[in-house]
Backbone as JSON, one array per atom type, in Angstrom:
{
  "sequence": "MSVLPIIGGVACVIAGFALATRGHLLGRHAKGWPSAPWHVRVALELVAVVLLLAGAQQLATGRIAAWVAAVVQVAVAVLAVVFCLNMLRQRPGRER",
  "N": [[-131.65, -240.97, 251.58], [-130.73, -238.31, 253.62], [-131.69, -234.89, 254.46], [-129.45, -233.29, 254.89], [-127.13, -234.07, 253.25], [-128.18, -233.25, 250.81], [-128.52, -230.5, 251.15], [-125.81, -229.78, 251.55], [-124.67, -230.62, 249.09], [-126.07, -229.02, 247.23], [-125.24, -226.53, 248.15], [-122.48, -226.64, 247.55], [-122.59, -226.77, 244.75], [-123.83, -224.31, 244.15], [-121.89, -222.56, 245.19], [-119.76, -223.21, 243.51], [-120.76, -222.35, 240.98], [-121.01, -219.62, 241.59], [-118.32, -218.85, 242.04], [-117.25, -219.4, 239.52], [-118.69, -217.56, 237.98], [-117.77, -215.2, 239.14], [-115.09, -215.35, 238.39], [-115.36, -215.0, 235.63], [-116.41, -212.4, 235.56], [-114.22, -210.98, 236.44], [-112.54, -211.06, 234.32], [-110.51, -210.01, 231.45], [-112.11, -208.8, 229.5], [-114.47, -208.02, 230.65], [-116.69, -205.52, 231.29], [-116.66, -202.72, 233.49], [-115.54, -203.91, 235.68], [-112.53, -204.4, 237.54], [-109.64, -205.7, 235.95], [-108.48, -208.9, 236.7], [-105.44, -210.61, 237.61], [-104.11, -213.39, 235.7], [-103.54, -215.65, 237.28], [-105.24, -215.43, 239.45], [-107.74, -215.7, 238.26], [-107.48, -218.31, 237.24], [-107.2, -219.77, 239.61], [-109.72, -219.3, 240.74], [-111.36, -220.61, 238.84], [-110.41, -223.22, 239.12], [-111.16, -223.92, 241.77], [-113.89, -223.61, 241.47], [-114.58, -225.67, 239.64], [-113.83, -227.92, 241.15], [-115.57, -227.68, 243.36], [-118.05, -227.87, 242.06], [-117.93, -230.51, 241.05], [-117.67, -231.97, 243.45], [-120.06, -231.27, 244.73], [-121.87, -232.37, 242.9], [-121.24, -235.09, 243.18], [-121.99, -235.48, 245.83], [-124.72, -234.97, 245.72], [-125.49, -237.03, 244.03], [-124.69, -239.44, 245.3], [-125.07, -239.1, 247.99], [-123.02, -238.71, 249.75], [-119.66, -237.51, 250.22], [-116.64, -238.68, 248.94], [-113.67, -239.45, 250.8], [-111.25, -238.69, 249.59], [-112.14, -236.81, 247.76], [-113.1, -234.81, 249.44], [-110.65, -234.06, 250.55], [-109.41, -233.0, 248.27], [-111.08, -230.82, 247.79], [-110.53, -229.29, 250.08], [-107.78, -228.73, 249.72], [-107.91, -227.27, 247.33], [-109.39, -225.02, 248.13], [-107.6, -223.99, 249.99], [-105.44, -223.35, 248.29], [-106.69, -221.34, 246.79], [-107.05, -219.42, 248.8], [-104.37, -218.76, 249.4], [-103.56, -217.7, 246.93], [-105.29, -215.49, 246.78], [-104.32, -214.05, 248.99], [-101.65, -213.49, 248.2], [-102.22, -211.93, 245.97], [-103.47, -209.73, 247.16], [-101.32, -208.73, 248.66], [-99.72, -207.95, 246.56], [-101.13, -205.78, 245.61], [-100.85, -203.8, 247.49], [-100.86, -200.44, 248.73], [-98.42, -198.02, 247.76], [-96.5, -199.76, 246.97], [-94.14, -200.33, 244.58], [-94.46, -201.23, 241.18]],
  "CA": [[-130.73, -239.88, 251.8], [-131.32, -237.27, 254.47], [-131.7, -233.56, 253.88], [-128.14, -232.66, 255.03], [-126.32, -234.19, 252.04], [-128.78, -232.45, 249.74], [-128.14, -229.1, 251.42], [-124.37, -229.64, 251.29], [-124.42, -230.74, 247.66], [-126.58, -227.82, 246.56], [-124.36, -225.43, 248.54], [-121.25, -226.76, 246.77], [-122.9, -226.43, 243.36], [-124.05, -222.86, 244.1], [-120.59, -221.92, 245.39], [-119.0, -223.41, 242.27], [-121.27, -221.42, 239.96], [-120.7, -218.25, 242.0], [-116.91, -218.61, 241.8], [-117.05, -219.35, 238.07], [-119.21, -216.27, 237.53], [-116.83, -214.17, 239.59], [-113.92, -215.43, 237.52], [-115.68, -214.38, 234.33], [-116.56, -210.96, 235.77], [-112.9, -210.39, 236.64], [-111.75, -211.24, 233.1], [-110.03, -208.82, 230.76], [-113.11, -208.19, 228.64], [-115.68, -207.68, 231.4], [-116.74, -204.06, 231.48], [-117.1, -202.27, 234.8], [-114.82, -204.61, 236.74], [-111.08, -204.36, 237.31], [-109.1, -206.95, 235.42], [-107.68, -209.67, 237.66], [-104.35, -211.37, 236.98], [-104.52, -214.72, 235.23], [-103.45, -216.66, 238.34], [-106.44, -215.32, 240.28], [-108.84, -216.3, 237.5], [-107.27, -219.76, 237.17], [-107.51, -220.32, 240.94], [-111.18, -219.28, 240.88], [-111.92, -221.67, 238.0], [-110.03, -224.5, 239.72], [-112.02, -224.18, 242.92], [-115.26, -223.74, 240.96], [-114.74, -227.02, 239.09], [-113.75, -228.88, 242.26], [-116.81, -227.6, 244.13], [-119.15, -228.41, 241.24], [-117.84, -231.97, 241.02], [-117.95, -232.48, 244.8], [-121.5, -231.13, 244.94], [-122.57, -233.36, 242.07], [-121.07, -236.41, 243.8], [-122.79, -235.56, 247.06], [-126.13, -235.08, 245.34], [-125.74, -238.32, 243.39], [-124.47, -240.59, 246.17], [-125.43, -238.8, 249.37], [-121.82, -238.48, 250.54], [-118.45, -237.16, 249.47], [-115.52, -239.56, 249.26], [-112.63, -238.78, 251.59], [-110.26, -238.06, 248.72], [-112.77, -235.63, 247.17], [-113.09, -233.81, 250.5], [-109.27, -233.58, 250.64], [-109.16, -232.16, 247.1], [-111.8, -229.56, 248.04], [-109.79, -228.52, 251.09], [-106.54, -228.24, 249.11], [-108.27, -226.24, 246.35], [-109.76, -223.8, 248.86], [-106.35, -223.45, 250.55], [-104.71, -222.72, 247.18], [-107.39, -220.09, 246.49], [-106.75, -218.46, 249.87], [-102.99, -218.3, 249.22], [-103.54, -216.84, 245.74], [-105.91, -214.22, 247.16], [-103.4, -213.35, 249.89], [-100.55, -212.97, 247.39], [-102.76, -210.87, 245.12], [-103.67, -208.55, 248.01], [-100.0, -208.2, 248.95], [-99.26, -207.31, 245.33], [-101.88, -204.55, 245.4], [-100.69, -202.87, 248.62], [-100.5, -199.09, 248.33], [-97.02, -197.63, 247.96], [-95.59, -200.77, 246.42], [-93.8, -200.04, 243.17], [-94.55, -202.42, 240.32]],
  "C": [[-131.44, -238.82, 252.64], [-131.18, -235.91, 253.79], [-130.31, -232.9, 253.96], [-127.23, -232.86, 253.82], [-126.88, -233.39, 250.87], [-128.41, -230.99, 249.91], [-126.66, -228.88, 251.11], [-124.04, -229.71, 249.82], [-124.88, -229.51, 246.89], [-125.69, -226.62, 246.9], [-123.05, -225.46, 247.75], [-121.48, -226.35, 245.32], [-123.09, -224.91, 243.23], [-122.73, -222.12, 244.26], [-119.72, -222.06, 244.14], [-119.45, -222.47, 241.17], [-120.93, -219.97, 240.31], [-119.22, -217.92, 241.74], [-116.61, -218.55, 240.31], [-117.54, -218.03, 237.5], [-118.28, -215.15, 237.93], [-115.57, -214.17, 238.74], [-114.16, -214.8, 236.16], [-115.84, -212.87, 234.46], [-115.22, -210.26, 235.94], [-112.0, -210.53, 235.42], [-111.4, -209.93, 232.44], [-111.12, -208.09, 229.99], [-114.41, -207.84, 229.36], [-115.67, -206.2, 231.72], [-117.24, -203.74, 232.88], [-116.42, -202.97, 235.96], [-113.33, -204.46, 236.49], [-110.6, -205.73, 236.82], [-108.23, -207.63, 236.47], [-106.55, -210.37, 236.92], [-104.8, -212.79, 236.63], [-104.49, -215.75, 236.35], [-104.66, -216.6, 239.28], [-107.62, -215.97, 239.56], [-108.71, -217.81, 237.4], [-107.6, -220.41, 238.51], [-109.02, -220.35, 241.17], [-111.82, -220.41, 240.07], [-111.61, -223.04, 238.57], [-110.96, -224.86, 240.87], [-113.47, -224.36, 242.47], [-115.51, -225.15, 240.43], [-114.74, -228.06, 240.2], [-115.05, -228.88, 243.06], [-118.0, -228.15, 243.35], [-119.12, -229.93, 241.22], [-118.14, -232.59, 242.38], [-119.44, -232.39, 245.1], [-122.31, -232.13, 244.14], [-122.43, -234.75, 242.67], [-121.93, -236.54, 245.05], [-124.27, -235.67, 246.74], [-126.45, -236.44, 244.75], [-125.67, -239.49, 244.37], [-124.88, -240.35, 247.62], [-124.24, -238.59, 250.28], [-120.68, -238.1, 249.62], [-117.35, -238.11, 249.91], [-114.44, -238.76, 249.99], [-111.62, -238.08, 250.7], [-110.84, -236.82, 248.04], [-112.8, -234.5, 248.19], [-111.69, -233.22, 250.65], [-108.94, -232.66, 249.47], [-109.87, -230.81, 247.26], [-111.02, -228.7, 249.02], [-108.49, -227.96, 250.52], [-106.86, -227.12, 248.12], [-108.65, -224.94, 247.04], [-108.51, -223.17, 249.5], [-105.52, -222.76, 249.48], [-105.36, -221.38, 246.83], [-107.08, -219.03, 247.54], [-105.33, -217.91, 249.73], [-102.89, -217.36, 248.02], [-104.16, -215.48, 246.06], [-104.99, -213.39, 248.04], [-102.24, -212.73, 249.1], [-101.02, -211.83, 246.49], [-102.98, -209.6, 245.94], [-102.33, -207.92, 248.38], [-99.43, -207.45, 247.74], [-99.91, -205.95, 245.14], [-101.72, -203.53, 246.53], [-100.29, -201.48, 248.12], [-99.03, -198.8, 248.63], [-96.03, -198.63, 247.42], [-95.37, -200.45, 244.94], [-93.85, -201.32, 242.36], [-93.68, -202.27, 239.11]]
}
């Protein structure tokens, strides 16, 4: 196995842990952070799990299966849409 799959796998694992940590920091009981809506936390956890599993597969086998790459791309797209909707929800002047 060359060094590129190792770098990619480690990067996916680190990104997964970072997103999971961010999801926990945005929880209702985390002090010093604003509470995020449940759909934002669920989207963060979803992408974190997908990235962790993809990184683990890449580290174990040296490559990511095509269907795993597609799942990663869909999960990241879902996260982007959730973030966009959350930002639209928080626009100033919008009555809730």
